[in-house]
mmCIF file of C-alpha atoms in Angstrom:
data_model
loop_
_atom_site.group_PDB
_atom_site.id
_atom_site.type_symbol
_atom_site.label_atom_id
_atom_site.label_comp_id
_atom_site.label_asym_id
_atom_site.label_seq_id
_atom_site.Cartn_x
_atom_site.Cartn_y
_atom_site.Cartn_z
ATOM 1 C CA MET A 1 -59.933 -98.720 77.772
ATOM 2 C CA ALA A 2 -59.402 -102.464 77.363
ATOM 3 C CA ILE A 3 -60.674 -104.803 80.057
ATOM 4 C CA SER A 4 -58.145 -105.874 82.659
ATOM 5 C CA ALA A 5 -56.125 -108.962 81.774
ATOM 6 C CA LYS A 6 -57.060 -110.387 85.191
ATOM 7 C CA LEU A 7 -60.666 -110.700 84.005
ATOM 8 C CA LEU A 8 -59.774 -112.741 80.924
ATOM 9 C CA GLY A 9 -59.805 -116.523 80.873
ATOM 10 C CA GLU A 10 -56.958 -118.785 79.861
ATOM 11 C CA ASP A 11 -56.055 -118.374 76.173
ATOM 12 C CA GLU A 12 -58.578 -115.508 75.928
ATOM 13 C CA TYR A 13 -57.557 -112.254 74.257
ATOM 14 C CA VAL A 14 -59.203 -108.950 73.352
ATOM 15 C CA VAL A 15 -60.204 -108.468 69.719
ATOM 16 C CA VAL A 16 -62.048 -105.130 69.968
ATOM 17 C CA SER A 17 -62.418 -102.743 72.913
ATOM 18 C CA THR A 18 -64.130 -99.379 72.589
ATOM 19 C CA ARG A 19 -66.440 -96.817 74.140
ATOM 20 C CA THR A 20 -69.463 -95.313 72.456
ATOM 21 C CA HIS A 21 -68.753 -92.773 69.719
ATOM 22 C CA TRP A 22 -67.692 -89.254 70.696
ATOM 23 C CA LYS A 23 -70.947 -87.911 69.288
ATOM 24 C CA ALA A 24 -72.428 -88.720 72.715
ATOM 25 C CA LEU A 25 -70.375 -85.775 74.016
ATOM 26 C CA ILE A 26 -71.700 -83.195 71.524
ATOM 27 C CA GLY A 27 -74.651 -82.255 73.744
ATOM 28 C CA PRO A 28 -72.614 -81.895 76.970
ATOM 29 C CA VAL A 29 -69.947 -79.825 75.205
ATOM 30 C CA LEU A 30 -72.536 -77.485 73.673
ATOM 31 C CA LEU A 31 -74.221 -77.153 77.057
ATOM 32 C CA LEU A 32 -70.878 -76.319 78.658
ATOM 33 C CA LEU A 33 -70.280 -73.513 76.151
ATOM 34 C CA VAL A 34 -73.793 -72.109 76.547
ATOM 35 C CA VAL A 35 -73.752 -72.179 80.352
ATOM 36 C CA ALA A 36 -70.244 -70.705 80.519
ATOM 37 C CA GLY A 37 -71.166 -67.926 78.097
ATOM 38 C CA ALA A 38 -74.491 -67.130 79.772
ATOM 39 C CA GLY A 39 -72.983 -67.269 83.244
ATOM 40 C CA GLY A 40 -70.147 -64.944 82.280
ATOM 41 C CA PHE A 41 -72.583 -62.505 80.679
ATOM 42 C CA LEU A 42 -74.909 -62.453 83.699
ATOM 43 C CA ALA A 43 -72.011 -62.068 86.107
ATOM 44 C CA ALA A 44 -70.694 -59.128 84.083
ATOM 45 C CA ILE A 45 -73.971 -57.203 84.078
ATOM 46 C CA VAL A 46 -74.682 -57.550 87.801
ATOM 47 C CA PRO A 47 -74.868 -54.010 89.191
ATOM 48 C CA THR A 48 -72.201 -52.922 91.580
ATOM 49 C CA GLY A 49 -73.133 -52.829 95.228
ATOM 50 C CA SER A 50 -73.362 -54.996 98.291
ATOM 51 C CA LEU A 51 -75.288 -57.712 96.401
ATOM 52 C CA GLN A 52 -72.849 -58.038 93.528
ATOM 53 C CA THR A 53 -70.675 -60.715 95.119
ATOM 54 C CA PRO A 54 -73.585 -62.857 96.428
ATOM 55 C CA ALA A 55 -75.304 -62.588 93.042
ATOM 56 C CA ARG A 56 -72.219 -63.737 91.200
ATOM 57 C CA ILE A 57 -71.802 -66.628 93.646
ATOM 58 C CA ALA A 58 -75.422 -67.616 93.046
ATOM 59 C CA ILE A 59 -74.912 -67.517 89.261
ATOM 60 C CA LEU A 60 -71.795 -69.653 89.619
ATOM 61 C CA ALA A 61 -73.608 -72.161 91.847
ATOM 62 C CA VAL A 62 -76.520 -72.498 89.424
ATOM 63 C CA GLY A 63 -74.103 -72.983 86.523
ATOM 64 C CA VAL A 64 -72.168 -75.679 88.395
ATOM 65 C CA VAL A 65 -75.378 -77.570 89.252
ATOM 66 C CA ILE A 66 -76.570 -77.467 85.630
ATOM 67 C CA LEU A 67 -73.204 -78.644 84.305
ATOM 68 C CA ALA A 68 -72.925 -81.409 86.918
ATOM 69 C CA ALA A 69 -76.392 -82.745 86.137
ATOM 70 C CA PHE A 70 -76.499 -82.383 82.357
ATOM 71 C CA ALA A 71 -72.860 -82.339 81.226
ATOM 72 C CA LEU A 72 -70.583 -84.023 83.768
ATOM 73 C CA LYS A 73 -72.823 -87.036 84.326
ATOM 74 C CA PRO A 74 -73.176 -87.867 80.592
ATOM 75 C CA PHE A 75 -69.420 -87.506 80.209
ATOM 76 C CA LEU A 76 -68.719 -89.906 83.091
ATOM 77 C CA ASN A 77 -71.286 -92.365 81.719
ATOM 78 C CA TRP A 78 -69.478 -92.261 78.378
ATOM 79 C CA PHE A 79 -66.041 -92.618 79.977
ATOM 80 C CA PHE A 80 -66.893 -95.587 82.194
ATOM 81 C CA SER A 81 -68.994 -97.520 79.642
ATOM 82 C CA THR A 82 -67.105 -99.932 77.412
ATOM 83 C CA TYR A 83 -67.792 -102.604 74.809
ATOM 84 C CA THR A 84 -65.251 -105.410 74.575
ATOM 85 C CA ILE A 85 -65.180 -108.376 72.213
ATOM 86 C CA THR A 86 -62.774 -111.212 72.952
ATOM 87 C CA ASN A 87 -62.267 -114.436 71.054
ATOM 88 C CA ARG A 88 -64.807 -116.047 73.396
ATOM 89 C CA ARG A 89 -67.381 -113.503 74.573
ATOM 90 C CA LEU A 90 -68.977 -110.063 74.327
ATOM 91 C CA ILE A 91 -68.409 -107.963 77.462
ATOM 92 C CA THR A 92 -70.323 -104.773 78.299
ATOM 93 C CA ARG A 93 -69.610 -102.561 81.318
ATOM 94 C CA HIS A 94 -71.663 -99.526 82.431
ATOM 95 C CA GLY A 95 -72.038 -97.293 85.467
ATOM 96 C CA ILE A 96 -70.129 -94.676 87.441
ATOM 97 C CA LEU A 97 -70.478 -95.624 91.103
ATOM 98 C CA THR A 98 -72.580 -98.752 90.660
ATOM 99 C CA ARG A 99 -71.011 -100.856 87.932
ATOM 100 C CA THR A 100 -73.122 -103.242 85.879
ATOM 101 C CA GLY A 101 -71.802 -105.763 83.390
ATOM 102 C CA ARG A 102 -72.979 -108.455 81.044
ATOM 103 C CA ASP A 103 -71.027 -111.243 79.368
ATOM 104 C CA ILE A 104 -72.394 -113.179 76.384
ATOM 105 C CA PRO A 105 -70.443 -116.233 75.169
ATOM 106 C CA LEU A 106 -69.960 -116.019 71.417
ATOM 107 C CA MET A 107 -71.192 -119.580 70.994
ATOM 108 C CA ARG A 108 -74.624 -118.349 72.136
ATOM 109 C CA VAL A 109 -74.785 -115.606 69.480
ATOM 110 C CA ASN A 110 -77.087 -116.503 66.594
ATOM 111 C CA ASP A 111 -76.819 -113.390 64.454
ATOM 112 C CA VAL A 112 -75.028 -110.035 64.350
ATOM 113 C CA SER A 113 -76.057 -107.054 62.217
ATOM 114 C CA TYR A 114 -75.640 -103.305 62.132
ATOM 115 C CA GLU A 115 -77.398 -100.175 60.933
ATOM 116 C CA HIS A 116 -76.359 -96.550 60.526
ATOM 117 C CA GLY A 117 -78.138 -93.566 59.053
ATOM 118 C CA LEU A 118 -76.695 -90.708 57.076
ATOM 119 C CA ILE A 119 -75.365 -88.824 60.121
ATOM 120 C CA ASP A 120 -73.858 -92.002 61.558
ATOM 121 C CA ARG A 121 -72.157 -92.733 58.239
ATOM 122 C CA ILE A 122 -70.657 -89.244 58.197
ATOM 123 C CA LEU A 123 -69.413 -89.582 61.772
ATOM 124 C CA GLY A 124 -68.273 -93.186 61.304
ATOM 125 C CA CYS A 125 -70.476 -94.983 63.829
ATOM 126 C CA GLY A 126 -73.635 -97.063 64.011
ATOM 127 C CA THR A 127 -75.788 -99.424 66.057
ATOM 128 C CA LEU A 128 -74.815 -103.072 66.463
ATOM 129 C CA HIS A 129 -77.619 -105.638 66.912
ATOM 130 C CA ILE A 130 -76.704 -108.987 68.441
ATOM 131 C CA GLU A 131 -79.168 -111.868 68.631
ATOM 132 C CA SER A 132 -78.314 -114.324 71.398
ATOM 133 C CA ALA A 133 -79.839 -117.576 72.550
ATOM 134 C CA GLY A 134 -80.046 -116.315 76.135
ATOM 135 C CA GLU A 135 -83.112 -115.249 78.067
ATOM 136 C CA ARG A 136 -82.785 -111.547 77.168
ATOM 137 C CA GLY A 137 -82.692 -112.126 73.434
ATOM 138 C CA GLN A 138 -81.406 -109.154 71.467
ATOM 139 C CA VAL A 139 -78.579 -106.907 72.652
ATOM 140 C CA VAL A 140 -78.360 -103.418 71.124
ATOM 141 C CA LEU A 141 -75.077 -101.496 71.278
ATOM 142 C CA PRO A 142 -75.703 -97.888 70.144
ATOM 143 C CA ASP A 143 -73.133 -95.493 68.705
ATOM 144 C CA VAL A 144 -70.383 -98.062 68.137
ATOM 145 C CA PRO A 145 -67.335 -96.434 66.465
ATOM 146 C CA HIS A 146 -66.308 -98.025 63.141
ATOM 147 C CA VAL A 147 -69.348 -100.280 63.368
ATOM 148 C CA GLU A 148 -68.643 -101.964 60.017
ATOM 149 C CA HIS A 149 -65.179 -103.017 61.168
ATOM 150 C CA VAL A 150 -66.525 -104.247 64.512
ATOM 151 C CA HIS A 151 -69.249 -106.184 62.682
ATOM 152 C CA LEU A 152 -66.644 -107.793 60.425
ATOM 153 C CA GLN A 153 -64.413 -108.732 63.361
ATOM 154 C CA MET A 154 -67.300 -110.327 65.225
ATOM 155 C CA SER A 155 -68.559 -112.147 62.125
ATOM 156 C CA ASP A 156 -65.100 -113.640 61.603
ATOM 157 C CA LEU A 157 -65.125 -114.929 65.174
ATOM 158 C CA LEU A 158 -68.622 -116.364 64.828
ATOM 159 C CA PHE A 159 -68.687 -117.777 61.339
ATOM 160 C CA GLY A 160 -65.057 -118.002 60.285
ATOM 161 C CA GLY A 161 -62.956 -115.588 58.278
ATOM 162 C CA PRO A 162 -61.521 -115.852 54.757
ATOM 163 C CA ASP A 163 -58.777 -118.185 56.016
ATOM 164 C CA GLY A 164 -61.365 -120.834 56.753
ATOM 165 C CA LYS A 165 -61.233 -120.906 60.545
ATOM 166 C CA PRO A 166 -64.186 -122.626 62.214
ATOM 167 C CA GLY A 167 -65.465 -119.472 63.910
ATOM 168 C CA ASP A 168 -68.213 -119.542 66.552
ATOM 169 C CA GLY A 169 -65.789 -118.161 69.112
ATOM 170 C CA ILE A 170 -63.925 -121.471 69.392
ATOM 171 C CA LEU A 171 -60.161 -121.649 69.378
ATOM 172 C CA ASP A 172 -58.353 -124.018 67.068
ATOM 173 C CA ASP A 173 -57.304 -126.273 69.941
ATOM 174 C CA GLU A 174 -60.706 -126.292 71.660
ATOM 175 C CA GLU A 175 -63.352 -128.981 71.394
ATOM 176 C CA PRO A 176 -66.674 -127.457 70.253
ATOM 177 C CA PRO A 177 -69.867 -128.220 72.200
ATOM 178 C CA GLU A 178 -71.820 -131.333 71.282
ATOM 179 C CA HIS A 179 -74.566 -129.474 69.406
ATOM 180 C CA MET A 180 -71.980 -127.668 67.250
ATOM 181 C CA ARG A 181 -69.955 -130.664 66.209
ATOM 182 C CA ARG A 182 -70.121 -131.728 62.589
ATOM 183 C CA ARG A 183 -71.343 -135.296 62.435
ATOM 184 C CA PRO A 184 -69.650 -137.580 59.877
ATOM 185 C CA GLN A 185 -71.828 -138.594 57.001
ATOM 186 C CA GLN A 186 -72.846 -142.200 57.213
ATOM 187 C CA GLN A 187 -71.996 -144.304 54.225
ATOM 188 C CA GLN A 188 -75.036 -145.466 52.387
ATOM 189 C CA GLN A 189 -75.393 -149.215 52.219
ATOM 190 C CA GLN A 190 -75.227 -150.620 48.723
ATOM 191 C CA SER A 191 -78.239 -152.713 47.896
ATOM 192 C CA PRO A 192 -77.635 -155.915 45.945
ATOM 193 C CA ARG A 193 -79.103 -155.919 42.507
ATOM 194 C CA THR A 194 -80.189 -158.650 40.174
ATOM 195 C CA ASP A 195 -78.657 -159.190 36.788
ATOM 196 C CA ASP A 196 -81.250 -156.922 35.170
ATOM 197 C CA GLY A 197 -80.461 -154.057 37.550
ATOM 198 C CA GLU A 198 -83.526 -154.355 39.830
ATOM 199 C CA THR A 199 -82.998 -153.884 43.534
ATOM 200 C CA LEU A 200 -83.796 -156.902 45.693
ATOM 201 C CA PHE A 201 -84.073 -154.872 48.899
ATOM 202 C CA SER A 202 -83.086 -151.470 50.303
ATOM 203 C CA SER A 203 -82.113 -150.310 53.783
ATOM 204 C CA ASP A 204 -84.586 -147.399 53.416
ATOM 205 C CA ASP A 205 -87.632 -149.673 52.958
ATOM 206 C CA ASP A 206 -90.458 -148.950 55.381
ATOM 207 C CA ARG A 207 -90.575 -151.340 58.260
#
């Protein structure tokens, strides 16, 4: 399930790797049971005669086409689609024959949130919303298993965990980008005062 180590950068490691929740397979499994039951029933009631065998073959062919289109394809889409979070980026992969992927550096992520309704809470999944600074804006990952845990893991990478790490997807030995560096506070210049405490001049006076 995890992304190949060959596709990871130096000092990069996988934090979370998962597929969508198994609830995506409920429909295909129910369809499989219905088609198998209906096909078996129709094949059993075909009258005996010269057309019995061709009729049963036709029933089998129709059942295979229905299952391939509405059950097998969703299963393969589920199997070959993955969400991976490393210490540096979010990686999504989709597709059966034609593979599509998207990588979002964590330092471009502005916000991460999640939502799950009653059914999702019962099943233990939810939808993860990721706001990025890229051109496409928001990324929505539906049916993420253990979405609260995934949200916590990603928040720790972005904003730092309870141990006080800097977060933002930056390793301890890495130099953060210029716009993310914390600038040292400049010491305020002390203005000379007269004996009665009045300020003679200040560095903040309007010029």
